[in-house]
């Protein structure tokens, strides 16, 4: 009987691929093992075994596999099930999920090796000297590496020569694969056997009196050994003795010292951190009980707690519970780079059981966390991570925490899989029979709706921990102030005076300016009016090249009028001033204050963010101006004032979520103020202070915002009242793209009717030389999502069959946000 294995390749292929295996291999292979396989003419890939069977493929001849790479499955059956769900739900391939999920070193790389092509003899007269040399060498040995060829030809750049030979079909490129991951080895030294007694050692010191530097190293090693025992790290010895590695080398050569290489995990955690203790407040205890009741009823729980209410402490109790039962915990955060403070806090309570996993870590570091999770090591019982940590090989997962669950950055935007980490984590928890808790001071409409409908348990913390009061939020009418000429630059008199007061009182100040403020919107600087789409309840976007205002949901457009349609003044201006300008303005107005800025530009380096936070904590900074980054996770004791220069840029952002986002961002940034006994102050400037969302922020009326926004989403048919799938078409040829997107939209309309919007050009309509067009498909709740996706795929099949559209790429974004 012939045996076959179905494998998933880490490339966008719709289907699994089938290869031939021997009966012995069939016996060995288990799903989740890695297998290297040939693919196409000359590629070798690392694939993942899915199933062994005896059905030969019907449309192609199965090739043999190259090699089985694992003795045990690298990927658990939990992972395979979960990844399959992600691929299906988010309409991508399993291969794309695998590529996103596995640290790079697990997906082996090819190293190019060439062989001669036995089927093809090329006339010597047609070969250049170099080509001749290479072929001659290949007649003596079966294969040559790139390095061999460099030696033979005595040339550095041999690829053109190889290309020439390939063109003549004289050689073939073979790819072999190798493991890239090498654990980090640390060099240690100790005294050789014969110098371990005092007498020998003092003799040695005498002999070395003519080599004072070496003598110094020996003395230092002696001392360090007394402190640390046994062996000593070479790097420690060098720095302690002020010597160099060449001096250590000469001692090694003399046989005085011996060297030792020891494997060390890279992710070291301060083992000394003392374990702190705390008691929950009555409110927290109550919330904990509600969460546990939800768990008992097999439901996830939403912890809706105002800023600084102590949600983290509630999570900690849940975590401790699971750790006592020997289970694993996944703690998801939207942006790990922004959470230095939280990590050290958790380590303070849980010590070395906490591992961290995110994309700023090197591939090798990620492999180590992966292995630790797989081996159920104690030092990775709790994993704090960004969205990709939900791909780790958990086997005893007991709890998933999704902190700041409302954050949009939980959704992967590009490339596929375009998954939402919150939703995927809920599915992950379900697969493991684990519990899940979502936390936020400003829950997403989706999650709060789920809680209201009883799908989630709802635990609330309505007061801040300890004596801290909720901040005092005030709105400042800058329309009025502008009219009365009471503005200093972008600062109203009230705001200016409050800054002065705070600085005098020695308090710190945070300024928030949205990066999204740069969105191309046209605003009247007299009345603050921004044109809205008549169909979509979003602001119209300014397209400079056509001098048009456009809705990028439905395609509505109008030309820009010379004067404001509301007040008639010709004071229209495209809005958006950045953090940098605000920083400069503040510096001019308050020359003595130390003003710093926290945005993408100032936090590029690996530690730049930590440094800024540390400086702010140490009060080296008086005023911190920042983007969204300053709204998240920061727990500063001394912030007395939070300022927002123009809330309208948030409200007018052309997105149906703009109002929800504005409420969330403003509430979150306001939450940075007054975390101690003294009540913090928040000042929000706006042309439109009577806007209901701004009013809801000042009165902390989440529920009111929720009801109103939900109503509007129902009226205008947007999530969460229905589901959306965004289809993006990309092509270099604009006309081709137009034809293709019209064709696709029409075909979708034939099936789904007026639930199809577009095609429409996005705000940024050309990226990396490709033009983009979006089509939005709405799926009402009563319509089957899986059937709809099947319908789309059927249309895609016809689309793919049209030769003209070959150069157009189609991308799905399910639950686009
Ligand atoms: P949130 O995450 O809800 O914004 P935090 O968890 O940051 O709130 O808590 C706010 C502050 O109150 C933190 O400094 C935290 O250490 C403190 N805190 C919260 N609960 C307790 C507790 N039970 N015992 C001691 N300190 C607490
Ligand atoms: Zn519209």
Short mmCIF file of N, CA, C and O and ligand atoms in Angstrom, two decimals, residues 277-281 284 305-315 345 349 403-404 461 465-466 635 637 672 675, ligand 1:
data_model
loop_
_atom_site.label_atom_id
_atom_site.label_comp_id
_atom_site.label_asym_id
_atom_site.label_seq_id
_atom_site.Cartn_x
_atom_site.Cartn_y
_atom_site.Cartn_z
N UNK A 277 2.32 41.56 48.70
CA UNK A 277 1.01 41.05 49.11
C UNK A 277 0.00 42.20 49.08
O UNK A 277 0.38 43.34 49.25
N UNK A 278 -1.24 41.88 48.85
CA UNK A 278 -2.27 42.91 48.94
C UNK A 278 -3.61 42.26 49.20
O UNK A 278 -3.81 41.07 48.97
N UNK A 279 -4.54 43.05 49.72
CA UNK A 279 -5.91 42.60 49.96
C UNK A 279 -6.82 43.35 48.99
O UNK A 279 -6.63 44.54 48.74
N UNK A 280 -7.83 42.66 48.50
CA UNK A 280 -8.79 43.36 47.64
C UNK A 280 -9.71 44.23 48.49
O UNK A 280 -10.03 43.89 49.63
N UNK A 281 -10.14 45.35 47.93
CA UNK A 281 -11.16 46.17 48.58
C UNK A 281 -12.50 45.45 48.47
O UNK A 281 -12.63 44.46 47.75
N UNK A 284 -13.67 45.44 44.93
CA UNK A 284 -12.92 44.47 44.11
C UNK A 284 -13.36 43.04 44.42
O UNK A 284 -13.51 42.23 43.50
N UNK A 305 -14.41 48.56 34.64
CA UNK A 305 -13.99 49.30 35.83
C UNK A 305 -13.39 50.63 35.44
O UNK A 305 -12.53 50.70 34.55
N UNK A 306 -13.80 51.70 36.11
CA UNK A 306 -13.31 53.04 35.77
C UNK A 306 -11.79 53.07 35.91
O UNK A 306 -11.19 52.19 36.55
N UNK A 307 -11.17 54.07 35.30
CA UNK A 307 -9.71 54.17 35.36
C UNK A 307 -9.25 54.21 36.81
O UNK A 307 -9.86 54.88 37.64
N UNK A 308 -8.19 53.48 37.10
CA UNK A 308 -7.61 53.45 38.44
C UNK A 308 -8.52 52.78 39.48
O UNK A 308 -8.43 53.06 40.66
N UNK A 309 -9.38 51.89 39.02
CA UNK A 309 -10.25 51.21 39.97
C UNK A 309 -9.59 49.95 40.51
O UNK A 309 -10.10 49.33 41.45
N UNK A 310 -8.46 49.58 39.94
CA UNK A 310 -7.75 48.40 40.44
C UNK A 310 -8.16 47.13 39.73
O UNK A 310 -8.29 46.08 40.36
N UNK A 311 -8.32 47.20 38.43
CA UNK A 311 -8.65 46.01 37.65
C UNK A 311 -7.50 45.00 37.70
O UNK A 311 -7.71 43.80 37.80
N UNK A 312 -6.28 45.54 37.64
CA UNK A 312 -5.11 44.66 37.62
C UNK A 312 -5.08 43.74 38.84
O UNK A 312 -4.73 42.57 38.73
N UNK A 313 -5.45 44.30 39.99
CA UNK A 313 -5.43 43.50 41.21
C UNK A 313 -6.46 42.38 41.16
O UNK A 313 -6.24 41.28 41.67
N UNK A 314 -7.59 42.66 40.52
CA UNK A 314 -8.60 41.61 40.37
C UNK A 314 -8.06 40.50 39.46
O UNK A 314 -8.17 39.31 39.77
N UNK A 315 -7.42 40.90 38.36
CA UNK A 315 -6.81 39.89 37.49
C UNK A 315 -5.81 39.04 38.28
O UNK A 315 -5.73 37.83 38.11
N UNK A 345 5.06 45.50 37.40
CA UNK A 345 4.10 45.33 38.49
C UNK A 345 3.70 43.86 38.64
O UNK A 345 3.68 43.32 39.74
N UNK A 349 4.46 40.79 41.77
CA UNK A 349 3.58 39.89 42.50
C UNK A 349 3.84 38.42 42.16
O UNK A 349 3.74 37.55 43.00
N UNK A 403 -6.84 42.55 28.40
CA UNK A 403 -6.87 43.84 29.05
C UNK A 403 -7.03 44.94 28.00
O UNK A 403 -6.52 44.80 26.89
N UNK A 404 -7.71 46.02 28.35
CA UNK A 404 -7.99 47.12 27.41
C UNK A 404 -8.63 46.55 26.15
O UNK A 404 -8.21 46.83 25.03
N UNK A 461 -16.64 48.01 38.43
CA UNK A 461 -15.97 48.79 39.47
C UNK A 461 -16.25 50.25 39.15
O UNK A 461 -15.74 50.78 38.17
N UNK A 465 -9.76 53.08 43.19
CA UNK A 465 -9.24 52.42 44.38
C UNK A 465 -8.78 53.46 45.40
O UNK A 465 -8.25 54.50 45.04
N UNK A 466 -8.99 53.14 46.67
CA UNK A 466 -8.54 54.05 47.73
C UNK A 466 -9.42 55.27 47.79
O UNK A 466 -10.61 55.22 47.51
N UNK A 635 0.50 54.85 34.92
CA UNK A 635 0.04 55.11 36.28
C UNK A 635 1.02 56.08 36.93
O UNK A 635 2.00 55.69 37.54
N UNK A 637 1.70 59.15 39.58
CA UNK A 637 1.13 59.66 40.82
C UNK A 637 0.88 61.16 40.79
O UNK A 637 0.03 61.66 41.48
N UNK A 672 -5.65 59.52 33.45
CA UNK A 672 -4.26 59.66 33.92
C UNK A 672 -4.18 60.71 35.02
O UNK A 672 -3.16 60.82 35.69
N UNK A 675 -4.57 60.43 40.27
CA UNK A 675 -4.67 59.05 40.75
C UNK A 675 -4.43 58.94 42.25
O UNK A 675 -4.46 57.86 42.81
P1 LIG B 1 -6.88 50.21 36.59
O1 LIG B 1 -6.09 49.13 35.91
O2 LIG B 1 -8.29 49.82 36.87
O3 LIG B 1 -6.75 51.55 35.95
P2 LIG B 1 -4.95 49.89 38.63
O4 LIG B 1 -5.00 48.40 38.68
O5 LIG B 1 -3.83 50.53 37.92
O6 LIG B 1 -6.32 50.41 38.04
O7 LIG B 1 -5.03 50.42 40.12
C1 LIG B 1 -4.85 51.78 40.46
C2 LIG B 1 -3.92 51.92 41.62
O8 LIG B 1 -4.51 51.40 42.82
C3 LIG B 1 -2.61 51.17 41.42
O9 LIG B 1 -1.56 51.97 41.87
C4 LIG B 1 -2.78 49.95 42.28
O10 LIG B 1 -1.53 49.48 42.75
C5 LIG B 1 -3.67 50.42 43.41
N1 LIG B 1 -4.49 49.33 43.92
C6 LIG B 1 -5.58 48.80 43.32
N2 LIG B 1 -6.12 47.82 44.07
C7 LIG B 1 -5.34 47.70 45.17
C8 LIG B 1 -5.39 46.85 46.34
N3 LIG B 1 -6.36 45.95 46.50
N4 LIG B 1 -4.44 47.02 47.27
C9 LIG B 1 -3.49 47.96 47.11
N5 LIG B 1 -3.38 48.77 46.04
C10 LIG B 1 -4.31 48.67 45.08
#
